[in-house]
Amino acid sequence: MTFGFAPSRAASSPGAGSATRVLEPAEWTAAGIPLLRSPRDVVSGLYSRHLPRPATVVVAVLDHEERLRASASFRSRSPLADGWMHRNALLAQLRRVIPHDLRRRTPVRTAVLLHCRPGEPRWTVEDGAWMWGLRDACTLHGLRCGAYITLTDEGWRVLGEDRAGRRPHTASATTSASSGPEGTPGDLAGEGVLPRAVAG
């Protein structure tokens, strides 16, 4: 199983030399991230719920049957690919939408991340920083670290797996969000946070 590599926007931005806490593709693969049984359903469900625009991150918590238990979307505001900053952002959203599972010996719920961004769907340094952040946030919230998914204008891709699809994609997300009424999931108001808790 291999990754393609594309330069990250963060890698070419000022101060990128200070970027830290990034998981390389080989490290992510070696971490034994559990495979999604139905990635297309997970992606489609999160897309329809949050209508993410470019530079939007969706973090979701799934139960052992891949049913959505909670999710939140927020704007990615950091110009640097630093996993520590991404970890803090993800942890803040998880704490808002679902209680932690730190008292359990073994995690029973899994967090997945959908990153809507411009560029090619292949791994970038920015993706590596979000991967580091997701893994660390899961540890601190008592969750199992799950899939990292990119959503670009070419479609969606589960990094580390050979599974992808053409729909949804960023162009359709932008169109749907811009045509929706004010207050729909596509609108990122206030601090850019849209928690979507699911009872159950």
XYZ file of N, CA and C in Angstrom:
600
model
N 0.850 -1.171 0.000
C 0.000 0.000 0.000
C 0.894 1.231 0.000
N 0.708 2.140 -0.945
C 1.604 3.280 -1.089
C 0.822 4.578 -1.119
N 1.521 5.667 -0.857
C 0.967 7.005 -0.942
C 1.620 7.730 -2.102
N 0.889 8.619 -2.746
C 1.527 9.598 -3.600
C 1.983 10.737 -2.705
N 2.800 11.618 -3.241
C 3.273 12.752 -2.440
C 3.111 14.017 -3.254
N 2.563 15.029 -2.641
C 2.439 16.332 -3.276
C 2.893 17.381 -2.293
N 3.559 18.437 -2.755
C 3.991 19.493 -1.839
C 2.799 20.127 -1.158
N 2.934 20.425 0.102
C 1.870 21.069 0.854
C 1.959 22.572 0.728
N 0.809 23.246 0.841
C 0.819 24.696 0.921
C 1.644 25.127 2.119
N 1.530 24.367 3.219
C 2.269 24.727 4.423
C 3.770 24.579 4.212
N 4.155 23.610 3.396
C 5.575 23.361 3.197
C 6.248 24.516 2.472
N 5.460 25.291 1.686
C 6.038 26.386 0.933
C 5.739 27.741 1.547
N 5.078 27.760 2.695
C 4.708 29.015 3.320
C 5.811 29.495 4.254
N 5.837 30.819 4.557
C 6.845 31.335 5.468
C 6.747 30.669 6.828
N 7.888 30.348 7.402
C 7.906 29.737 8.723
C 7.655 28.249 8.704
N 7.559 27.662 7.505
C 7.269 26.227 7.437
C 8.398 25.396 8.007
N 9.589 25.982 8.128
C 10.703 25.232 8.675
C 10.489 24.850 10.125
N 9.563 25.566 10.786
C 9.304 25.262 12.186
C 8.183 24.250 12.358
N 7.648 23.739 11.251
C 6.559 22.771 11.338
C 7.033 21.521 12.070
N 6.219 21.052 13.001
C 6.586 19.894 13.801
C 5.400 18.974 13.936
N 5.659 17.802 14.528
C 4.614 16.844 14.853
C 3.775 16.494 13.624
N 4.422 15.829 12.703
C 3.801 15.390 11.455
C 4.019 13.890 11.311
N 2.968 13.149 10.969
C 3.103 11.714 10.712
C 3.365 11.492 9.233
N 4.433 10.788 8.936
C 4.737 10.417 7.563
C 3.815 9.278 7.138
N 3.614 9.094 5.840
C 2.721 8.028 5.369
C 3.054 6.654 5.938
N 4.348 6.317 5.994
C 4.729 4.996 6.503
C 4.342 4.846 7.973
N 4.475 5.921 8.742
C 4.104 5.871 10.161
C 2.602 5.680 10.330
N 1.830 6.352 9.488
C 0.373 6.221 9.561
C -0.051 4.795 9.218
N 0.531 4.246 8.172
C 0.202 2.881 7.774
C 0.585 1.888 8.859
N 1.758 2.099 9.481
C 2.240 1.183 10.511
C 1.419 1.268 11.794
N 0.643 2.331 11.955
C -0.134 2.514 13.186
C -1.336 1.577 13.269
N -1.633 0.878 12.175
C -2.741 -0.082 12.192
C -4.098 0.574 12.321
N -4.304 1.668 11.592
C -5.592 2.363 11.621
C -6.677 1.423 11.098
N -7.780 1.253 11.842
C -8.822 0.329 11.392
C -9.474 0.778 10.093
N -9.758 -0.179 9.239
C -10.385 0.110 7.956
C -11.876 0.387 8.146
N -12.379 1.329 7.374
C -13.822 1.570 7.351
C -14.495 0.493 6.510
N -15.585 -0.054 7.020
C -16.311 -1.061 6.237
C -16.973 -0.436 5.019
N -17.485 0.792 5.184
C -18.173 1.462 4.091
C -17.759 2.929 4.036
N -16.562 3.207 3.521
C -16.093 4.597 3.496
C -16.993 5.523 2.699
N -17.577 5.028 1.621
C -18.459 5.875 0.804
C -19.653 6.364 1.620
N -20.233 5.477 2.425
C -21.367 5.871 3.253
C -20.950 6.881 4.321
N -19.784 6.672 4.919
C -19.298 7.594 5.945
C -19.059 8.978 5.347
N -18.379 9.026 4.209
C -18.085 10.307 3.565
C -19.375 11.009 3.139
N -20.271 10.265 2.510
C -21.528 10.864 2.048
C -22.351 11.398 3.215
N -22.364 10.653 4.319
C -23.119 11.090 5.486
C -22.559 12.358 6.092
N -21.243 12.436 6.226
C -20.625 13.636 6.786
C -20.767 14.822 5.844
N -20.661 14.565 4.558
C -20.825 15.639 3.574
C -22.229 16.233 3.641
N -23.241 15.384 3.638
C -24.619 15.875 3.650
C -24.951 16.592 4.963
N -24.295 16.191 6.048
C -24.569 16.806 7.345
C -23.893 18.169 7.488
N -22.658 18.285 6.964
C -21.888 19.508 7.203
C -21.646 20.373 5.973
N -21.858 19.841 4.762
C -21.595 20.592 3.532
C -20.267 21.362 3.625
N -19.164 20.657 3.814
C -17.888 21.339 4.058
C -17.383 22.113 2.850
N -16.861 23.292 3.109
C -16.197 24.106 2.100
C -14.695 23.852 2.196
N -13.928 24.283 1.200
C -12.474 24.150 1.318
C -11.960 24.822 2.589
N -10.940 24.244 3.182
C -10.356 24.677 4.460
C -11.284 24.379 5.626
N -12.110 23.335 5.483
C -12.983 22.887 6.562
C -12.557 21.490 7.002
N -12.608 21.273 8.308
C -12.296 19.965 8.883
C -13.553 19.443 9.568
N -13.869 18.185 9.331
C -14.984 17.523 9.999
C -14.420 16.368 10.816
N -14.679 16.374 12.113
C -14.277 15.263 12.967
C -15.552 14.564 13.422
N -15.566 13.240 13.334
C -16.768 12.471 13.653
C -16.402 11.275 14.517
N -17.341 10.894 15.364
C -17.145 9.729 16.234
C -18.158 8.663 15.821
N -17.645 7.461 15.543
C -18.469 6.338 15.109
C -18.458 5.255 16.173
N -19.574 4.519 16.277
C -19.586 3.381 17.189
C -19.030 2.156 16.469
N -19.096 0.991 17.116
C -18.467 -0.201 16.545
C -19.174 -0.693 15.289
N -20.390 -0.194 15.035
C -21.101 -0.561 13.811
C -21.048 0.547 12.762
N -20.145 1.507 12.975
C -19.953 2.654 12.087
C -21.168 3.563 12.020
N -21.962 3.578 13.079
C -23.052 4.544 13.160
C -22.506 5.832 13.749
N -22.927 6.948 13.194
C -22.452 8.246 13.649
C -23.036 8.574 15.012
N -22.151 8.903 15.958
C -22.580 9.270 17.298
C -22.456 10.768 17.545
N -21.500 11.406 16.947
C -21.327 12.850 17.093
C -20.368 13.330 16.014
N -20.490 14.601 15.651
C -19.564 15.181 14.687
C -19.559 16.692 14.836
N -18.495 17.300 14.375
C -18.374 18.756 14.398
C -17.527 19.190 13.212
N -17.857 20.327 12.622
C -17.055 20.877 11.538
C -16.564 22.253 11.944
N -15.367 22.604 11.489
C -14.791 23.895 11.828
C -13.777 24.284 10.765
N -13.496 25.568 10.698
C -12.547 26.074 9.726
C -11.118 25.827 10.193
N -10.267 25.444 9.275
C -8.852 25.278 9.563
C -8.186 26.640 9.434
N -7.780 27.207 10.573
C -7.276 28.581 10.578
C -5.760 28.671 10.659
N -5.080 27.596 11.006
C -3.636 27.650 11.197
C -2.905 27.640 9.854
N -1.976 28.588 9.620
C -1.214 28.588 8.369
C -0.059 27.589 8.377
N 0.239 27.015 9.540
C 1.368 26.095 9.648
C 0.894 24.660 9.823
N 1.695 23.730 9.317
C 1.383 22.315 9.479
C 1.991 21.844 10.796
N 1.292 22.094 11.883
C 1.777 21.713 13.208
C 0.729 20.845 13.877
N 1.056 19.580 14.082
C 0.106 18.644 14.642
C -0.373 19.002 16.036
N 0.468 19.690 16.798
C 0.077 20.066 18.155
C -1.099 21.030 18.131
N -1.046 22.009 17.242
C -2.156 22.961 17.116
C -3.413 22.264 16.611
N -3.251 21.359 15.661
C -4.402 20.622 15.133
C -4.990 19.708 16.208
N -4.133 19.088 17.012
C -4.606 18.248 18.108
C -5.492 19.038 19.056
N -5.058 20.234 19.407
C -5.831 21.062 20.326
C -7.184 21.447 19.736
N -7.203 21.764 18.447
C -8.466 22.125 17.799
C -9.428 20.936 17.776
N -8.918 19.754 17.436
C -9.758 18.562 17.386
C -10.261 18.187 18.770
N -9.392 18.256 19.748
C -9.776 17.892 21.110
C -10.870 18.829 21.631
N -10.766 20.111 21.306
C -11.791 21.062 21.735
C -13.155 20.712 21.146
N -13.180 20.289 19.880
C -14.456 19.929 19.261
C -15.015 18.622 19.827
N -14.142 17.649 20.055
C -14.602 16.382 20.634
C -15.212 16.607 22.010
N -14.585 17.460 22.800
C -15.112 17.732 24.142
C -16.468 18.418 24.098
N -16.733 19.131 23.029
C -18.009 19.833 22.913
C -19.157 18.907 22.533
N -18.851 17.852 21.799
C -19.942 17.065 21.229
C -20.132 15.683 21.846
N -19.125 15.166 22.597
C -19.290 13.805 23.117
C -18.403 13.610 24.353
N -18.894 12.908 25.381
C -18.074 12.653 26.575
C -16.880 11.758 26.232
N -15.823 11.871 27.037
C -14.645 11.047 26.792
C -14.889 9.608 27.261
N -14.036 8.720 26.788
C -14.088 7.300 27.150
C -12.827 6.877 27.888
N -12.239 7.777 28.647
C -10.963 7.495 29.289
C -11.059 6.416 30.361
N -12.248 6.152 30.879
C -12.385 5.133 31.924
C -12.420 3.713 31.353
N -12.566 3.596 30.065
C -12.593 2.272 29.444
C -11.181 1.748 29.232
N -11.006 0.448 29.422
C -9.695 -0.150 29.192
C -9.342 -0.145 27.708
N -10.363 -0.374 26.892
C -10.156 -0.413 25.443
C -11.159 0.509 24.770
N -10.729 1.348 23.839
C -11.670 2.238 23.154
C -12.738 1.451 22.406
N -13.977 1.928 22.476
C -15.063 1.267 21.758
C -15.622 2.151 20.649
N -15.237 3.424 20.661
C -15.667 4.343 19.615
C -14.454 4.850 18.850
N -14.678 5.197 17.610
C -13.591 5.576 16.709
C -13.825 6.969 16.155
N -12.784 7.782 16.139
C -12.868 9.111 15.538
C -12.254 9.087 14.143
N -12.943 9.681 13.196
C -12.437 9.820 11.833
C -12.399 11.301 11.479
N -11.568 11.645 10.526
C -11.419 13.046 10.141
C -11.574 13.186 8.637
N -12.399 14.143 8.235
C -12.591 14.489 6.827
C -12.052 15.898 6.622
N -11.018 16.025 5.795
C -10.368 17.314 5.552
C -10.711 17.786 4.150
N -11.510 18.837 4.069
C -11.886 19.427 2.784
C -10.855 20.500 2.455
N -10.107 20.293 1.389
C -9.008 21.205 1.079
C -8.766 21.276 -0.426
N -8.103 22.354 -0.884
C -7.722 22.429 -2.291
C -6.528 21.537 -2.580
N -6.196 21.408 -3.851
C -5.020 20.628 -4.222
C -5.357 19.189 -4.561
N -4.305 18.394 -4.740
C -4.458 16.999 -5.101
C -4.801 16.159 -3.877
N -5.428 14.995 -4.096
C -5.834 14.168 -2.955
C -4.694 13.410 -2.290
N -3.512 13.445 -2.862
C -2.378 12.714 -2.297
C -1.905 13.344 -0.995
N -1.150 12.558 -0.224
C -0.650 13.007 1.074
C 0.204 14.262 0.937
N 0.020 15.201 1.880
C 0.855 16.387 1.979
C 1.345 16.509 3.420
N 2.271 17.402 3.652
C 2.759 17.648 5.009
C 1.613 18.130 5.891
N 0.735 18.929 5.322
C -0.434 19.395 6.079
C -1.289 18.218 6.536
N -1.494 17.242 5.655
C -2.231 16.036 6.038
C -1.521 15.305 7.171
N -0.195 15.234 7.075
C 0.571 14.560 8.116
C 0.395 15.206 9.478
N 0.269 16.534 9.492
C 0.048 17.234 10.752
C -1.342 16.944 11.310
N -2.341 16.886 10.441
C -3.692 16.543 10.903
C -3.748 15.093 11.386
N -3.016 14.210 10.737
C -2.955 12.821 11.190
C -2.371 12.735 12.599
N -1.277 13.467 12.826
C -0.672 13.491 14.158
C -1.673 14.029 15.170
N -2.354 15.106 14.795
C -3.327 15.705 15.697
C -4.488 14.775 16.008
N -4.979 14.065 14.995
C -6.085 13.138 15.203
C -5.670 12.008 16.134
N -4.508 11.439 15.887
C -4.051 10.323 16.721
C -3.904 10.748 18.180
N -3.318 11.923 18.401
C -3.090 12.380 19.768
C -4.398 12.779 20.445
N -5.290 13.422 19.714
C -6.583 13.811 20.283
C -7.386 12.580 20.686
N -7.318 11.538 19.876
C -8.026 10.298 20.207
C -7.489 9.700 21.503
N -6.182 9.683 21.650
C -5.579 9.157 22.877
C -6.059 9.928 24.102
N -6.115 11.236 23.989
C -6.486 12.087 25.123
C -7.983 12.070 25.404
N -8.795 11.582 24.454
C -10.238 11.537 24.640
C -10.750 10.100 24.800
N -9.839 9.148 24.825
C -10.236 7.758 25.021
C -10.891 7.122 23.820
N -10.522 7.574 22.620
C -11.107 7.044 21.394
C -10.057 6.281 20.586
N -10.534 5.450 19.692
C -9.638 4.782 18.755
C -9.427 5.698 17.563
N -8.197 5.807 17.092
C -7.897 6.649 15.941
C -8.338 5.945 14.669
N -9.185 6.621 13.907
C -9.724 6.040 12.686
C -9.204 6.714 11.431
N -9.939 6.595 10.369
C -9.491 6.998 9.039
C -9.300 8.504 8.904
N -8.360 8.847 8.039
C -8.143 10.237 7.633
C -8.528 10.326 6.162
N -9.467 11.214 5.851
C -10.048 11.289 4.512
C -9.873 12.695 3.959
N -9.389 12.805 2.736
C -9.319 14.103 2.083
C -10.506 14.257 1.139
N -10.996 15.497 1.032
C -12.052 15.843 0.082
C -11.528 16.991 -0.761
N -11.278 16.730 -2.042
C -10.733 17.734 -2.951
C -11.644 17.856 -4.157
N -11.215 18.647 -5.139
C -12.059 18.789 -6.329
C -12.055 17.533 -7.191
N -11.178 16.574 -6.856
C -11.159 15.302 -7.573
C -12.042 14.251 -6.908
N -12.541 14.546 -5.709
C -13.368 13.589 -4.988
C -12.813 13.336 -3.593
N -13.111 12.167 -3.044
C -12.636 11.824 -1.706
C -11.656 10.656 -1.774
N -10.773 10.606 -0.788
C -9.780 9.534 -0.726
C -9.451 9.230 0.729
N -9.456 7.950 1.076
C -9.013 7.525 2.398
C -7.507 7.298 2.317
N -6.745 8.170 2.951
C -5.289 8.040 2.867
C -4.831 6.803 3.630
N -3.926 6.068 3.028
C -3.448 4.825 3.611
C -4.213 3.617 3.110
N -5.293 3.850 2.362
C -6.077 2.766 1.779
C -6.255 3.052 0.298
N -6.465 2.031 -0.463
C -6.673 2.199 -1.895
C -8.168 2.330 -2.185
N -8.809 3.282 -1.500
C -10.244 3.482 -1.700
C -10.529 4.971 -1.857
N -11.297 5.277 -2.905
C -11.595 6.667 -3.221
C -12.868 6.722 -4.062
N -13.389 7.913 -4.229
C -14.583 8.107 -5.051
C -14.609 9.521 -5.607
N -15.368 9.726 -6.669
C -15.425 11.039 -7.316
C -16.458 11.971 -6.686
N -17.432 11.410 -6.005
C -18.467 12.230 -5.364
C -18.658 11.777 -3.929
N -18.799 12.773 -3.013
C -18.787 14.217 -3.243
C -17.389 14.752 -3.480
N -17.295 16.019 -3.876
C -16.018 16.695 -4.063
C -16.185 18.146 -3.653
N -15.080 18.903 -3.628
C -15.144 20.257 -3.099
C -16.014 21.179 -3.935
N -16.051 20.975 -5.236
C -16.875 21.842 -6.079
C -18.353 21.677 -5.748
N -18.778 20.429 -5.556
C -20.187 20.210 -5.224
C -20.494 20.726 -3.832
N -19.525 20.612 -2.919
C -19.736 21.104 -1.568
C -19.894 22.616 -1.556
N -19.054 23.314 -2.318
C -19.129 24.771 -2.360
C -20.435 25.226 -2.975
N -20.857 24.564 -4.047
C -22.107 24.926 -4.695
C -23.288 24.717 -3.774
N -23.319 23.568 -3.100
C -24.432 23.268 -2.210
C -24.476 24.228 -1.042
N -23.297 24.541 -0.478
C -23.258 25.421 0.676
C -23.679 26.831 0.318
N -23.236 27.317 -0.878
C -23.558 28.680 -1.257
C -25.012 28.846 -1.622
N -25.668 27.767 -2.040
C -27.061 27.860 -2.428
C -28.012 27.586 -1.285
N -27.478 27.118 -0.145
C -28.332 26.783 0.986
C -28.749 28.015 1.749
N -29.858 27.940 2.515
C -30.298 29.066 3.314
C -29.363 29.316 4.480
N -29.402 30.536 5.006
C -28.546 30.872 6.130
C -28.869 29.983 7.314
N -27.795 29.472 7.971
C -27.998 28.620 9.129
C -27.942 27.143 8.814
N -27.775 26.778 7.543
C -27.626 25.371 7.197
C -26.245 24.903 7.602
N -25.988 23.578 7.626
C -24.670 23.085 8.021
C -23.525 23.664 7.215
N -23.797 24.150 5.994
C -22.726 24.716 5.193
C -22.254 26.062 5.680
N -23.009 26.735 6.549
C -22.636 28.047 7.059
C -21.796 27.890 8.312
N -20.621 28.498 8.309
C -19.724 28.421 9.443
C -19.776 29.752 10.165
N -20.577 29.818 11.210
C -20.789 31.070 11.901
C -19.960 31.131 13.162
N -19.912 32.317 13.764
C -19.229 32.483 15.035
C -17.769 32.130 14.915
N -17.339 31.149 15.704
C -15.940 30.734 15.706
C -15.689 29.657 14.668
N -16.661 29.427 13.803
C -16.469 28.448 12.760
C -16.711 27.032 13.201
N -17.502 26.847 14.268
C -17.734 25.515 14.810
C -19.189 25.129 14.584
N -19.390 23.941 14.074
C -20.739 23.423 13.888
C -20.847 22.039 14.501
N -21.056 21.937 15.825
C -21.211 20.617 16.427
C -22.502 19.984 15.956
N -22.441 18.698 15.658
C -23.624 17.944 15.237
C -23.696 16.681 16.072
N -24.183 16.822 17.290
C -24.282 15.660 18.171
C -25.431 14.778 17.729
N -25.226 13.482 17.844
C -26.240 12.509 17.485
C -26.562 11.686 18.704
N -27.804 11.649 19.078
C -28.183 10.888 20.266
C -28.043 9.404 20.016
N -27.754 8.675 21.102
C -27.718 7.235 20.946
C -26.619 6.588 21.700
